[in-house]
PDB file of C-alpha atoms in Angstrom:
ATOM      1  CA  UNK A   1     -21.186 -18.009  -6.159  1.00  0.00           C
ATOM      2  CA  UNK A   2     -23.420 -20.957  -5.484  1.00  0.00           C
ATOM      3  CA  UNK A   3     -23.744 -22.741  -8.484  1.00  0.00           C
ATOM      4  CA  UNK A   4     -24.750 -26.298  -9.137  1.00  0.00           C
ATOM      5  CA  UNK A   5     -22.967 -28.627 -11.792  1.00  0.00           C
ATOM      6  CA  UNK A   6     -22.803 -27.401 -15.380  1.00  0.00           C
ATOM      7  CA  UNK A   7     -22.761 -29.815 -18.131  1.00  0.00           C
ATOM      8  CA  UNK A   8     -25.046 -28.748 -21.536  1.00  0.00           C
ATOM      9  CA  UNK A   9     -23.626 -26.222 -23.620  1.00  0.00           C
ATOM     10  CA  UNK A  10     -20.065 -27.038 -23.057  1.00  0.00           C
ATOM     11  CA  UNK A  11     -16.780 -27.712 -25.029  1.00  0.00           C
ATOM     12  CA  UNK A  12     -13.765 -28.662 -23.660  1.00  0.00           C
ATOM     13  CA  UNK A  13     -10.963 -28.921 -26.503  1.00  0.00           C
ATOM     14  CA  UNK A  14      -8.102 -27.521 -24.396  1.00  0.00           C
ATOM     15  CA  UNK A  15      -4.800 -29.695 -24.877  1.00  0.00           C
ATOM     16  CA  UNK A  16      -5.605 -30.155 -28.737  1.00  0.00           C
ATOM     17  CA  UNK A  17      -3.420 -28.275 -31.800  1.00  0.00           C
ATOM     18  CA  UNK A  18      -6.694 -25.539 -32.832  1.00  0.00           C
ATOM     19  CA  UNK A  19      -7.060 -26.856 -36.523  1.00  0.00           C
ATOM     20  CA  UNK A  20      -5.494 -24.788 -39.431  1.00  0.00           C
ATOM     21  CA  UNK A  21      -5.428 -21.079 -40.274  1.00  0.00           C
ATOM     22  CA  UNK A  22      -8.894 -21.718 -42.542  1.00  0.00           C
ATOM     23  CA  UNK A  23     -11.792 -19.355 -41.946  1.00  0.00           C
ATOM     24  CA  UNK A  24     -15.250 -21.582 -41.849  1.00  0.00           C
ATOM     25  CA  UNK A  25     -19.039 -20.800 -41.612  1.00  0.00           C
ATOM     26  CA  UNK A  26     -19.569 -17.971 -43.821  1.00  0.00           C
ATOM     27  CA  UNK A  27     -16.536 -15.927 -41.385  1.00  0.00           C
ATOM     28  CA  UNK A  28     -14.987 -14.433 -44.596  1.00  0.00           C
ATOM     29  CA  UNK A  29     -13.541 -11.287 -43.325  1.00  0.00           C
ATOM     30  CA  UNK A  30     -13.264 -12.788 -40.042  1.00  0.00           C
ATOM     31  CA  UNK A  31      -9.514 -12.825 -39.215  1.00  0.00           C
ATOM     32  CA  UNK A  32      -9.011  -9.307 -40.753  1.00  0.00           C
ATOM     33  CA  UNK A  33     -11.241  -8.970 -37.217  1.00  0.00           C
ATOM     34  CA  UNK A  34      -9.104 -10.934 -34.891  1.00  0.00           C
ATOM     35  CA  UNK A  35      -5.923  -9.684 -36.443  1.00  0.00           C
ATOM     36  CA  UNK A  36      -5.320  -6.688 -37.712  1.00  0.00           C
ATOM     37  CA  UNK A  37      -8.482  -4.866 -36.043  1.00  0.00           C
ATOM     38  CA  UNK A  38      -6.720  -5.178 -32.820  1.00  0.00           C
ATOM     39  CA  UNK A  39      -3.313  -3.984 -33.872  1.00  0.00           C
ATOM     40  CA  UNK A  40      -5.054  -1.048 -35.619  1.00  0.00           C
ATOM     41  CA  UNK A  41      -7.168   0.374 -32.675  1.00  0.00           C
ATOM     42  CA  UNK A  42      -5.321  -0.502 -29.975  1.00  0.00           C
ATOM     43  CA  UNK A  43      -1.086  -1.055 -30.943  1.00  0.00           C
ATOM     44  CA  UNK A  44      -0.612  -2.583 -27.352  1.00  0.00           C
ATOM     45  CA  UNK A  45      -0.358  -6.233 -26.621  1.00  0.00           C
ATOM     46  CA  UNK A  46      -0.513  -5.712 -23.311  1.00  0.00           C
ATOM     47  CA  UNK A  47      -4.189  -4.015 -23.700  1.00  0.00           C
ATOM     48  CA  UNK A  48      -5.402  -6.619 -25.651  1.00  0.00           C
ATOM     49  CA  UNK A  49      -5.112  -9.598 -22.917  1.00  0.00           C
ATOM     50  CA  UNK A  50      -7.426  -7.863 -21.079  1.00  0.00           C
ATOM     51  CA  UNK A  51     -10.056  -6.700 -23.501  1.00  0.00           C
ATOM     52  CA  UNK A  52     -13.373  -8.739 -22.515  1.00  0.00           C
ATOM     53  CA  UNK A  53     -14.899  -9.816 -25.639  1.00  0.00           C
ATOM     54  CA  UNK A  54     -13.268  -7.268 -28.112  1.00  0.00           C
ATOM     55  CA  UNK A  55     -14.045  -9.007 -31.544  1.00  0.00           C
ATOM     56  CA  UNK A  56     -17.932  -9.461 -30.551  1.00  0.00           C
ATOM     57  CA  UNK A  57     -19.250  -6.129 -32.278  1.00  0.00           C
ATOM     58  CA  UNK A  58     -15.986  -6.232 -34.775  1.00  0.00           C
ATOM     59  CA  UNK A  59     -16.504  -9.669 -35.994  1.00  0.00           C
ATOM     60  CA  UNK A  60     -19.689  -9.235 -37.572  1.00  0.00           C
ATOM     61  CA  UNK A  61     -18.157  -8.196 -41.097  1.00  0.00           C
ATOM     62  CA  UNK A  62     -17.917 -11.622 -42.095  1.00  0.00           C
ATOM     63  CA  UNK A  63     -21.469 -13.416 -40.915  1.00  0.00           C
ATOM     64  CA  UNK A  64     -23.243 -10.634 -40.737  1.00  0.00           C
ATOM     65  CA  UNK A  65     -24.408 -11.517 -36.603  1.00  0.00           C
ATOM     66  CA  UNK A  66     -27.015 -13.720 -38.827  1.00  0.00           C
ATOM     67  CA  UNK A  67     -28.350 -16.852 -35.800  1.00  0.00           C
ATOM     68  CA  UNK A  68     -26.674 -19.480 -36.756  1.00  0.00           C
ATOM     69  CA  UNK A  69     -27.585 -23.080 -35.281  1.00  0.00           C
ATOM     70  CA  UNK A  70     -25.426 -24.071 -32.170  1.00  0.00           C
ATOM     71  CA  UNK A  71     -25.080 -28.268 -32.357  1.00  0.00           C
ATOM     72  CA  UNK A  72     -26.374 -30.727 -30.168  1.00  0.00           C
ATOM     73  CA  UNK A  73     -26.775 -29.573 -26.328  1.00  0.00           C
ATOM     74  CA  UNK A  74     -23.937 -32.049 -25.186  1.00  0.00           C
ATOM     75  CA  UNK A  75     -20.930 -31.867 -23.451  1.00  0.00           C
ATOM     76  CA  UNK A  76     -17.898 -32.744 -25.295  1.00  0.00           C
ATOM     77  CA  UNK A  77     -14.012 -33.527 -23.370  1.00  0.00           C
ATOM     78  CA  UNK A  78     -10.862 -33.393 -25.583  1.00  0.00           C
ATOM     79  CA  UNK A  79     -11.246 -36.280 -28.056  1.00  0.00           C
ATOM     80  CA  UNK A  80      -7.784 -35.679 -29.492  1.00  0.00           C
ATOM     81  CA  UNK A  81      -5.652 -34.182 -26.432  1.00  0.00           C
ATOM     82  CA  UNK A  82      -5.994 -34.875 -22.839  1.00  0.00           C
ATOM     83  CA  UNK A  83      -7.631 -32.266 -21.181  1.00  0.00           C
ATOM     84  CA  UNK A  84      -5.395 -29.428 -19.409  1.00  0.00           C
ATOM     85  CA  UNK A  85      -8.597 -27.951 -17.417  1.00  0.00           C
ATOM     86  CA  UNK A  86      -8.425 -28.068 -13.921  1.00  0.00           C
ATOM     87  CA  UNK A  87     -11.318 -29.262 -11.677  1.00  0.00           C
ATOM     88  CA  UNK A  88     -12.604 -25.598 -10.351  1.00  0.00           C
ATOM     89  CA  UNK A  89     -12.355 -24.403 -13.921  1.00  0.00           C
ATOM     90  CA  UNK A  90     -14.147 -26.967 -15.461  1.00  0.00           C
ATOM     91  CA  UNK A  91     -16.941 -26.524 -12.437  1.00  0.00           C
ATOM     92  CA  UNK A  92     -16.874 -22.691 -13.268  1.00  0.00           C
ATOM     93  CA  UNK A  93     -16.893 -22.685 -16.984  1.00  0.00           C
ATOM     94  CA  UNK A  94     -19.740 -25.092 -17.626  1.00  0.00           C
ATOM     95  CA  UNK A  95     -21.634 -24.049 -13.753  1.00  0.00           C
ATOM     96  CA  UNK A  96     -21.805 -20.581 -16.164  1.00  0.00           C
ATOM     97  CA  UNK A  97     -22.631 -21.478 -19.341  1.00  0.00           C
ATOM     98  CA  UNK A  98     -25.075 -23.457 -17.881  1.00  0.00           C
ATOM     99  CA  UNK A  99     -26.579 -20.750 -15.166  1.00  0.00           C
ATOM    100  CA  UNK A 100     -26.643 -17.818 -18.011  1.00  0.00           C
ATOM    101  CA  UNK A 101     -28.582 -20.310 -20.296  1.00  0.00           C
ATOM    102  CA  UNK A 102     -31.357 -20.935 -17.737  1.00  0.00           C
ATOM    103  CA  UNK A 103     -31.429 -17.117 -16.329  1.00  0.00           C
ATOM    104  CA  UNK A 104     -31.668 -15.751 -20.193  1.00  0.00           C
ATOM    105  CA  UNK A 105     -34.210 -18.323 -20.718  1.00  0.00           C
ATOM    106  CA  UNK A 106     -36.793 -17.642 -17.737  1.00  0.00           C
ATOM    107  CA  UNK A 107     -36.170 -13.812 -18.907  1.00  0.00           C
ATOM    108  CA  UNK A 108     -36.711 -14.181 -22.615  1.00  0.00           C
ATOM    109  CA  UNK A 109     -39.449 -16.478 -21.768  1.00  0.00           C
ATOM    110  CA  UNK A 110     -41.698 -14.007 -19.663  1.00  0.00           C
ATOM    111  CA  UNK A 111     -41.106 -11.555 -22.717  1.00  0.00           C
ATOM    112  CA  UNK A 112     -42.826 -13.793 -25.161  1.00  0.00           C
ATOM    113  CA  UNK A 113     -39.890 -14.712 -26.677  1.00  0.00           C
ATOM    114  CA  UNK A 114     -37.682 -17.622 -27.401  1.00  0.00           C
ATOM    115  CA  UNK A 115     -34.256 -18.099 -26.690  1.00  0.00           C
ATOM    116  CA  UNK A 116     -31.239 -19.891 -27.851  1.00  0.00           C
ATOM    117  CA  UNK A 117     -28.310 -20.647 -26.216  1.00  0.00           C
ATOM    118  CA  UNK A 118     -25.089 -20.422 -27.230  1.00  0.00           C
ATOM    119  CA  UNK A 119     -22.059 -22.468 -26.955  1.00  0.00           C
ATOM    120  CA  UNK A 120     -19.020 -21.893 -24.853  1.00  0.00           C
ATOM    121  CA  UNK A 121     -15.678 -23.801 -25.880  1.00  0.00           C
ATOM    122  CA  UNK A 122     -12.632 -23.949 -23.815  1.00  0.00           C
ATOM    123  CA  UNK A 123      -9.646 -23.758 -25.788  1.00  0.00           C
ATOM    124  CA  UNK A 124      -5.783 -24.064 -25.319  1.00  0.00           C
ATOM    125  CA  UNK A 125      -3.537 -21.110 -27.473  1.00  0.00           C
ATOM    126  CA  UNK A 126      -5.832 -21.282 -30.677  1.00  0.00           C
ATOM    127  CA  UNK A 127      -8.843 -21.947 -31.573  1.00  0.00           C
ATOM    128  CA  UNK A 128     -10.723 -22.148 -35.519  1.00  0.00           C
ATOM    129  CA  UNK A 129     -14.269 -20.574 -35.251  1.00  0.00           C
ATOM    130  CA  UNK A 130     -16.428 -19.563 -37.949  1.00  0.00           C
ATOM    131  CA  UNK A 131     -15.537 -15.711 -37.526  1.00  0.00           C
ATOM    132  CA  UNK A 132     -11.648 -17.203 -38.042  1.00  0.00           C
ATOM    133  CA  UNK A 133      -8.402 -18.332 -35.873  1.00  0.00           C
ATOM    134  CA  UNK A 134      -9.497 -17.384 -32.353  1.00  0.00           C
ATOM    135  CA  UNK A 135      -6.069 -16.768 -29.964  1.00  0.00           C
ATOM    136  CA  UNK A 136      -5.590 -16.870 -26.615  1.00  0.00           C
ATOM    137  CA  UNK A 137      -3.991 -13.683 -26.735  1.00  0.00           C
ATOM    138  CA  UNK A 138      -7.068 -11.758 -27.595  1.00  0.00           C
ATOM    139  CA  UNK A 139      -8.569 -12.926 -24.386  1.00  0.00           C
ATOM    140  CA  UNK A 140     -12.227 -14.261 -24.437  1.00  0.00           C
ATOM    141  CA  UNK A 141     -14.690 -13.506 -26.960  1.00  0.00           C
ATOM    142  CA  UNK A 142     -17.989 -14.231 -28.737  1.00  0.00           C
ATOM    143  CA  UNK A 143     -18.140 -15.238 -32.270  1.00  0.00           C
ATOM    144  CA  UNK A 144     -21.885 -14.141 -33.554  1.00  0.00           C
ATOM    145  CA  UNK A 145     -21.282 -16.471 -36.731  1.00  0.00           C
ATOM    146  CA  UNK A 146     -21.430 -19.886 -35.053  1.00  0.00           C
ATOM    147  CA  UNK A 147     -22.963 -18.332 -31.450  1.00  0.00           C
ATOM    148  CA  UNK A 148     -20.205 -19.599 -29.551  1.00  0.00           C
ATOM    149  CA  UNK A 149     -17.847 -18.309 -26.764  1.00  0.00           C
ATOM    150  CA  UNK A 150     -14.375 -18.859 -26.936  1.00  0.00           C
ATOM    151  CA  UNK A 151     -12.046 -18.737 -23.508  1.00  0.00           C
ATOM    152  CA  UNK A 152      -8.385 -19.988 -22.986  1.00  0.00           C
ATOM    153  CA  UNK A 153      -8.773 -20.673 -18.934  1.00  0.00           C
ATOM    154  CA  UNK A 154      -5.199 -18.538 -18.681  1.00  0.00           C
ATOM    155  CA  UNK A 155      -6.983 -16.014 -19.071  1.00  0.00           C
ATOM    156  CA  UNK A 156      -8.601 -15.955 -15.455  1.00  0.00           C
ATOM    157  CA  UNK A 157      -4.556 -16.637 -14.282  1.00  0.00           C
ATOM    158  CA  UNK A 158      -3.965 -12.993 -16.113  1.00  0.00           C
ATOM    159  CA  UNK A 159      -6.768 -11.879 -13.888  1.00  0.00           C
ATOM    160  CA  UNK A 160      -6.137 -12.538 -10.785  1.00  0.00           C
ATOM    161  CA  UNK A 161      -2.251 -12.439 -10.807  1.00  0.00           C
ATOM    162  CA  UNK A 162      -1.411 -10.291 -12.743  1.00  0.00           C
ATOM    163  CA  UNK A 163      -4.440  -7.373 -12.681  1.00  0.00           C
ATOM    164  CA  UNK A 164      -5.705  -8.189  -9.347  1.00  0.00           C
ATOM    165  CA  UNK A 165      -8.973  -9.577  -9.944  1.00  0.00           C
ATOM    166  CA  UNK A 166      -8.941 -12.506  -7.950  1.00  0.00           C
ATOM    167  CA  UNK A 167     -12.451 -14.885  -7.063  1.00  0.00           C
ATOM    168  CA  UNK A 168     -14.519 -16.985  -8.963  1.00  0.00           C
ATOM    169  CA  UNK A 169     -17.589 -14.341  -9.347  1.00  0.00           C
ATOM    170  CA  UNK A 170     -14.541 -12.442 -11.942  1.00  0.00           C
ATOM    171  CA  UNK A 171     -14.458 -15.063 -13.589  1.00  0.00           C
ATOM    172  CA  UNK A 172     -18.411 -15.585 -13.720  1.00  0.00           C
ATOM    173  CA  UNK A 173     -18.418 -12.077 -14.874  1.00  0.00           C
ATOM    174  CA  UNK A 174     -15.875 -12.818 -17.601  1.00  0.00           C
ATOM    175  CA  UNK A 175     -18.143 -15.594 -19.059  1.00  0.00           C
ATOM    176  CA  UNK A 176     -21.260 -13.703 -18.134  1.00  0.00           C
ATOM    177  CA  UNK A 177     -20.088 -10.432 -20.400  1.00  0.00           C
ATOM    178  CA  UNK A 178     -19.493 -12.744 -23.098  1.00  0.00           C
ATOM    179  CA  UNK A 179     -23.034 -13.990 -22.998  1.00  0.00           C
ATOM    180  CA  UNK A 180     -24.366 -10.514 -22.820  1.00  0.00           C
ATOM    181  CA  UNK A 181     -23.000 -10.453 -26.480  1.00  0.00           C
ATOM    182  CA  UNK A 182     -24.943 -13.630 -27.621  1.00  0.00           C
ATOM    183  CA  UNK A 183     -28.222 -11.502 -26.080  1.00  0.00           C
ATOM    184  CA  UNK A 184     -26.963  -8.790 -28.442  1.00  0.00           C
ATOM    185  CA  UNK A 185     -26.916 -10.771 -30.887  1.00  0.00           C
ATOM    186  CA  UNK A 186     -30.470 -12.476 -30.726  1.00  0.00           C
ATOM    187  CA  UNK A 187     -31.757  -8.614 -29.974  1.00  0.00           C
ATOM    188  CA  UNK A 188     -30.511  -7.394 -33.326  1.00  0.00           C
ATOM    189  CA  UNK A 189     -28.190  -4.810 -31.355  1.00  0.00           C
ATOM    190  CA  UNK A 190     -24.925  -6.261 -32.569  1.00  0.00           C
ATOM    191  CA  UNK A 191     -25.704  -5.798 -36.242  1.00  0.00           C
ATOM    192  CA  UNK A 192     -27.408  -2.165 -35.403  1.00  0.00           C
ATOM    193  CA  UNK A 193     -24.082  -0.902 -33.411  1.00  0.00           C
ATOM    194  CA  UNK A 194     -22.109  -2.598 -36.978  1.00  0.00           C
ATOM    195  CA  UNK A 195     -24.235  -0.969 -39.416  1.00  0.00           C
ATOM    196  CA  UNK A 196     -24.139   2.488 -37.527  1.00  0.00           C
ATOM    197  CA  UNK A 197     -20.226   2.155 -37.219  1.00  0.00           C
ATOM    198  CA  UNK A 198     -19.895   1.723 -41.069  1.00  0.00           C
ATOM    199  CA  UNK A 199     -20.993   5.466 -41.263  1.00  0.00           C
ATOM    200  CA  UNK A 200     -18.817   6.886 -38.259  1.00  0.00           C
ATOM    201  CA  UNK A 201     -15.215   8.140 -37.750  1.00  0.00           C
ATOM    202  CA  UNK A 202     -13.208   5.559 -35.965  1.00  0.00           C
ATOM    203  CA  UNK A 203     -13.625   7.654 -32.691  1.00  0.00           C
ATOM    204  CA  UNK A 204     -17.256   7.843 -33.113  1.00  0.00           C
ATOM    205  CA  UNK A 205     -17.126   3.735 -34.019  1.00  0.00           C
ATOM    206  CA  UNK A 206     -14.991   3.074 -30.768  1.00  0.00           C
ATOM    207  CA  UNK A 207     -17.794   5.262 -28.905  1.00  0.00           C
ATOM    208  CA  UNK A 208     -20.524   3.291 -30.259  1.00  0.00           C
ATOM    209  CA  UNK A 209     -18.836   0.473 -29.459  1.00  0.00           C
ATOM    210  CA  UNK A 210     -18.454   1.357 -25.853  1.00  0.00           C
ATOM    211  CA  UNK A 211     -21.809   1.788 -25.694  1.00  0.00           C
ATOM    212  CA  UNK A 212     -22.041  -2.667 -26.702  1.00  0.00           C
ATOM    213  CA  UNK A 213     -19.830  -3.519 -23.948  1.00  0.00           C
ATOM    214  CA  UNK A 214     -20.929  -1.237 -21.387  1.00  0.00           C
ATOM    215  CA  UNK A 215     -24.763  -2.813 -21.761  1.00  0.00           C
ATOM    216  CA  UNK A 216     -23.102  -6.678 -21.679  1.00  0.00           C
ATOM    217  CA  UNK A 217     -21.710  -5.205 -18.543  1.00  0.00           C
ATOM    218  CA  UNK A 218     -24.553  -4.868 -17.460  1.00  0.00           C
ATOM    219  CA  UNK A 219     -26.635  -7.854 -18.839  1.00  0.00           C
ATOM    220  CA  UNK A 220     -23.636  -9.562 -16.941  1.00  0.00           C
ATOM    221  CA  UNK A 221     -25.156  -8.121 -13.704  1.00  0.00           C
ATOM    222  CA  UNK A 222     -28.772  -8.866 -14.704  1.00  0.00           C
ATOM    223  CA  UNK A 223     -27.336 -12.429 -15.045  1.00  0.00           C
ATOM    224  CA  UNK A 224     -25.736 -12.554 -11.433  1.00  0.00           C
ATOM    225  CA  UNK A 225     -29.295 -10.587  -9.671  1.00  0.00           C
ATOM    226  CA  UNK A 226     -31.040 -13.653 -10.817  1.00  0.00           C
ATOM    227  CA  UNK A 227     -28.795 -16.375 -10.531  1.00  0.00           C
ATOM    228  CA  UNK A 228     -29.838 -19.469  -8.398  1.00  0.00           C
ATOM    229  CA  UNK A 229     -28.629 -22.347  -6.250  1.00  0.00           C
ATOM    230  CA  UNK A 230     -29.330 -25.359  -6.963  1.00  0.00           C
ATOM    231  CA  UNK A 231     -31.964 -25.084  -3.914  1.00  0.00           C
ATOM    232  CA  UNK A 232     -33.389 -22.004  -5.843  1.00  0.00           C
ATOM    233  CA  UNK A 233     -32.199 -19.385  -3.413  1.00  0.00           C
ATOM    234  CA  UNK A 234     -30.205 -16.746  -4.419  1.00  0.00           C
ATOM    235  CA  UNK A 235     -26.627 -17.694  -5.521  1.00  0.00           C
ATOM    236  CA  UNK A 236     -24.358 -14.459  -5.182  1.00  0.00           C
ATOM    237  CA  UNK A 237     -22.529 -14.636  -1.473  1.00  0.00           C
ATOM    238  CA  UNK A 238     -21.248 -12.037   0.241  1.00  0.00           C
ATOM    239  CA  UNK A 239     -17.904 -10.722  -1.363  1.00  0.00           C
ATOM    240  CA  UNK A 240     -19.165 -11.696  -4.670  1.00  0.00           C
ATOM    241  CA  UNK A 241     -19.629  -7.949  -5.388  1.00  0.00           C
ATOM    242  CA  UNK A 242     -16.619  -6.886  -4.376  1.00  0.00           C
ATOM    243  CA  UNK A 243     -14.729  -9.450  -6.674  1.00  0.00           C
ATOM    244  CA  UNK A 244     -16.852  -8.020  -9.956  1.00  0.00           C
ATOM    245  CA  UNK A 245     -16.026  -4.531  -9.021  1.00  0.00           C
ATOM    246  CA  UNK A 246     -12.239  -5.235  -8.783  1.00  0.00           C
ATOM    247  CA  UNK A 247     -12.501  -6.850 -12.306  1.00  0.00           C
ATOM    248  CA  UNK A 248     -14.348  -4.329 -14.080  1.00  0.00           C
ATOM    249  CA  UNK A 249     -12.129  -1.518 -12.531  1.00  0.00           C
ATOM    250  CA  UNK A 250      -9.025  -3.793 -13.718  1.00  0.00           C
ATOM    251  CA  UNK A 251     -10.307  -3.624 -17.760  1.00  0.00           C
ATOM    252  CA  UNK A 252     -11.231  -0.154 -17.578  1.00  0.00           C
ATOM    253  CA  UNK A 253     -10.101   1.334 -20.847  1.00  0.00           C
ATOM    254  CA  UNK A 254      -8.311   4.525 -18.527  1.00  0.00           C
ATOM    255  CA  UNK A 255      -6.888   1.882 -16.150  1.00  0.00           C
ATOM    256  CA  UNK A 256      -5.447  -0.597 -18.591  1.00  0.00           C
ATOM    257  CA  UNK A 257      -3.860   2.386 -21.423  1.00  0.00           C
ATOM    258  CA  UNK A 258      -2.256   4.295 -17.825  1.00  0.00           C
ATOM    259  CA  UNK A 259      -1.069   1.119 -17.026  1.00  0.00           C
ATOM    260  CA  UNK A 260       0.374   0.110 -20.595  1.00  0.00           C
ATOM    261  CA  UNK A 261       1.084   3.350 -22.110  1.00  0.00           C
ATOM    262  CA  UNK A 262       1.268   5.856 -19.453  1.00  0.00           C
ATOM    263  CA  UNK A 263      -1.434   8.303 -20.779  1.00  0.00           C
ATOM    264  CA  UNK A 264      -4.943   8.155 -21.332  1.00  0.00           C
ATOM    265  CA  UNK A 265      -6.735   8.291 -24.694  1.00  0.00           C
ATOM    266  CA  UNK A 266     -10.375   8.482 -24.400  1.00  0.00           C
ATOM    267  CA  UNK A 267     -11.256   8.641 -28.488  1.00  0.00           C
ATOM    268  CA  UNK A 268      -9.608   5.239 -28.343  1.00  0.00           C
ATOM    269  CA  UNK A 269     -11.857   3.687 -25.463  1.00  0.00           C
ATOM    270  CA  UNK A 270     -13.519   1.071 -26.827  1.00  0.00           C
ATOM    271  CA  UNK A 271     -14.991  -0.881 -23.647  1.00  0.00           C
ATOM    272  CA  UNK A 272     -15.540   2.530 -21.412  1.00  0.00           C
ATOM    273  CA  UNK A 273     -13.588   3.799 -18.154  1.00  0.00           C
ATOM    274  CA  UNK A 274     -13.443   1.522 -15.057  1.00  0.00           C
ATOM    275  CA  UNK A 275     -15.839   4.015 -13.799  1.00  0.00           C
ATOM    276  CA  UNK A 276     -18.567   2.885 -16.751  1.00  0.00           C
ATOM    277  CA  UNK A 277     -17.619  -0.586 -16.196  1.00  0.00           C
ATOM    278  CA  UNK A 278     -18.556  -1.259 -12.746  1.00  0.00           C
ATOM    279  CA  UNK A 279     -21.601   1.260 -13.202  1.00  0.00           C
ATOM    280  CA  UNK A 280     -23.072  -0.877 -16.085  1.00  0.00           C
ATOM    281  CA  UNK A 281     -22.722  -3.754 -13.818  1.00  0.00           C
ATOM    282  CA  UNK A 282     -23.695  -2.687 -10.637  1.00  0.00           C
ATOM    283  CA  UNK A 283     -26.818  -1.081 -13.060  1.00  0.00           C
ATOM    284  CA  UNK A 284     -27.528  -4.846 -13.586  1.00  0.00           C
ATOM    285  CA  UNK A 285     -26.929  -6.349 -10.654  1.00  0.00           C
ATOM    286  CA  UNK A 286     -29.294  -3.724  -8.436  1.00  0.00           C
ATOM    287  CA  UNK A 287     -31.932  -4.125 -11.123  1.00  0.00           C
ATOM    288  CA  UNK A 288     -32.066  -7.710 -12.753  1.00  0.00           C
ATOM    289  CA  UNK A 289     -34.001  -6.419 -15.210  1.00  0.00           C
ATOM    290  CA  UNK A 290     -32.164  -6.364 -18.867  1.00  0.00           C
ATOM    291  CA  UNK A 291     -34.697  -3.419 -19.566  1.00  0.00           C
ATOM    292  CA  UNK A 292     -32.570  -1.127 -17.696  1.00  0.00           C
ATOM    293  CA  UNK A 293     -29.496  -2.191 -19.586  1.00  0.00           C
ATOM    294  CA  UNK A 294     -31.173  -0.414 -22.543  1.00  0.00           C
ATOM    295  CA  UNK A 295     -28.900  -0.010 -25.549  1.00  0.00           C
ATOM    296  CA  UNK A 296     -29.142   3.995 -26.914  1.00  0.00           C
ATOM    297  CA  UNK A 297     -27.424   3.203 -29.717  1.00  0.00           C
TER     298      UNK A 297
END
């Protein structure tokens, strides 16, 4: 993609130690989310590298998804730790933060409504957040209790080497998906989809669930239809397609639990088939318009 230079928005604390095992900022019941929820549904390490976002619906038992002021709009480097980011992902991480921010702000704008942008931190093995001890194993994901997104850049290595979902417009996507949670979030969706799943069956939680990641999917491809260059022409070139498709094929609940585990469970899908996947984004990208990423929830 043709993106200019990020900057607002941004945290960069890779190379430093993550802080303690404390939860912070009313994230309570947090780590019972980034711990043991994971183990529970899925049992598979393997699975959860891969899982885009997991803990965004599931981490809303300790902060409720409540909006939560985001800091200063500044850019901060490593203050304790030199830096382990490497010039492309540095250029990609804050060239999306800061692209999603202005899309989601033109479209909440024409709506009559106001917008606020989260946060995306770059982090190195660990990570405290107000929804608990974020880890790199858990791949990235959006904490609804301090509206931040939290990604260890190995995570895009995973991606392309070792799932085949090479190109920077994966790794737009990646970030992208993430921020379709923060919409959630500011929509109210994130805190209907928890409420419901209090009164479900774990299958019928893990479907409802699917239903959140398959429309941040697809808010991801509303994102990239109305992305611009820094010379305000479109900024998706050619291939750029291609690359999403491979990665939302590659996380495909069926692709990822053949892969792991040899047979397919669909009561345990919890992001939808590779089929959904690249549906709900394609859905996006064809239409730009987040109203046909409606949530039937």
């Amino acid at each position: 993609m043709r993106l200019g230079d990020g900057g607002d928005n941004f945290d960069d604390r890779t190379g430093q130690s993550g802080g303690g095992f404390g939860l912070g900022g009313g994230g309570g019941n947090a780590l019972g989310c980034l711990l043991p929820l994971v183990a529970s549904r899925f049992g598979i390490v393997g699975v959860v590298i891969l899982l885009l976002g997991y803990c965004a619906l599931t981490q809303l038992g300790g902060g409720g998804g409540g909006l939560i002021p985001s800091g200063p709009s500044t850019t901060q480097s490593a203050p304790n730790g030199q830096s382990t980011l490497t010039p492309d992902q540095r250029h990609i991480l804050s060239s999306a933060v800061a692209s999603t921010n202005q899309v989601w702000g033109q479209l909440f704008q024409r709506a009559g409504e106001r917008y606020t942008p989260p946060r995306l931190v770059a982090y190195t093995s660990r990570e405290q957040t107000a929804c608990g001890m974020g880890q790199a194993a858990m791949g990235p994901f959006y904490c609804p209790n301090d509206q931040r997104i939290y990604i260890d850049p190995e995570f895009f290595t995973e991606l392309s080497q070792r799932f085949g979902a090479p190109g920077d417009f994966a790794q737009y996507y990646v970030v992208a998906h993430e921020v379709g949670h923060h919409i959630q979030n500011l929509e109210g969706t994130l805190d209907q989809a928890h409420n419901s799943q209090a009164r479900m069956s774990e299958a019928q939680g893990n479907a409802e669930q699917v239903k959140v990641e398959l429309q941040a999917d697809c808010y991801a491809g509303v994102w990239a239809a109305n992305a611009k260059d820094p010379q305000g022409q479109r900024a998706i070139e050619p291939g750029d397609v291609e690359e999403g498709m491979r990665a939302a094929e590659a996380i495909g609940d069926d692709t990822l639990q053949k892969q792991t585990q040899g047979v397919v469970v669909p009561e345990s899908f919890t992001h939808g088939t590779s089929a959904q996947r690249m549906n709900a984004l394609r859905t996006g990208l064809q239409s730009g318009d987040p109203a046909a990423c409606k949530f039937n929830g």
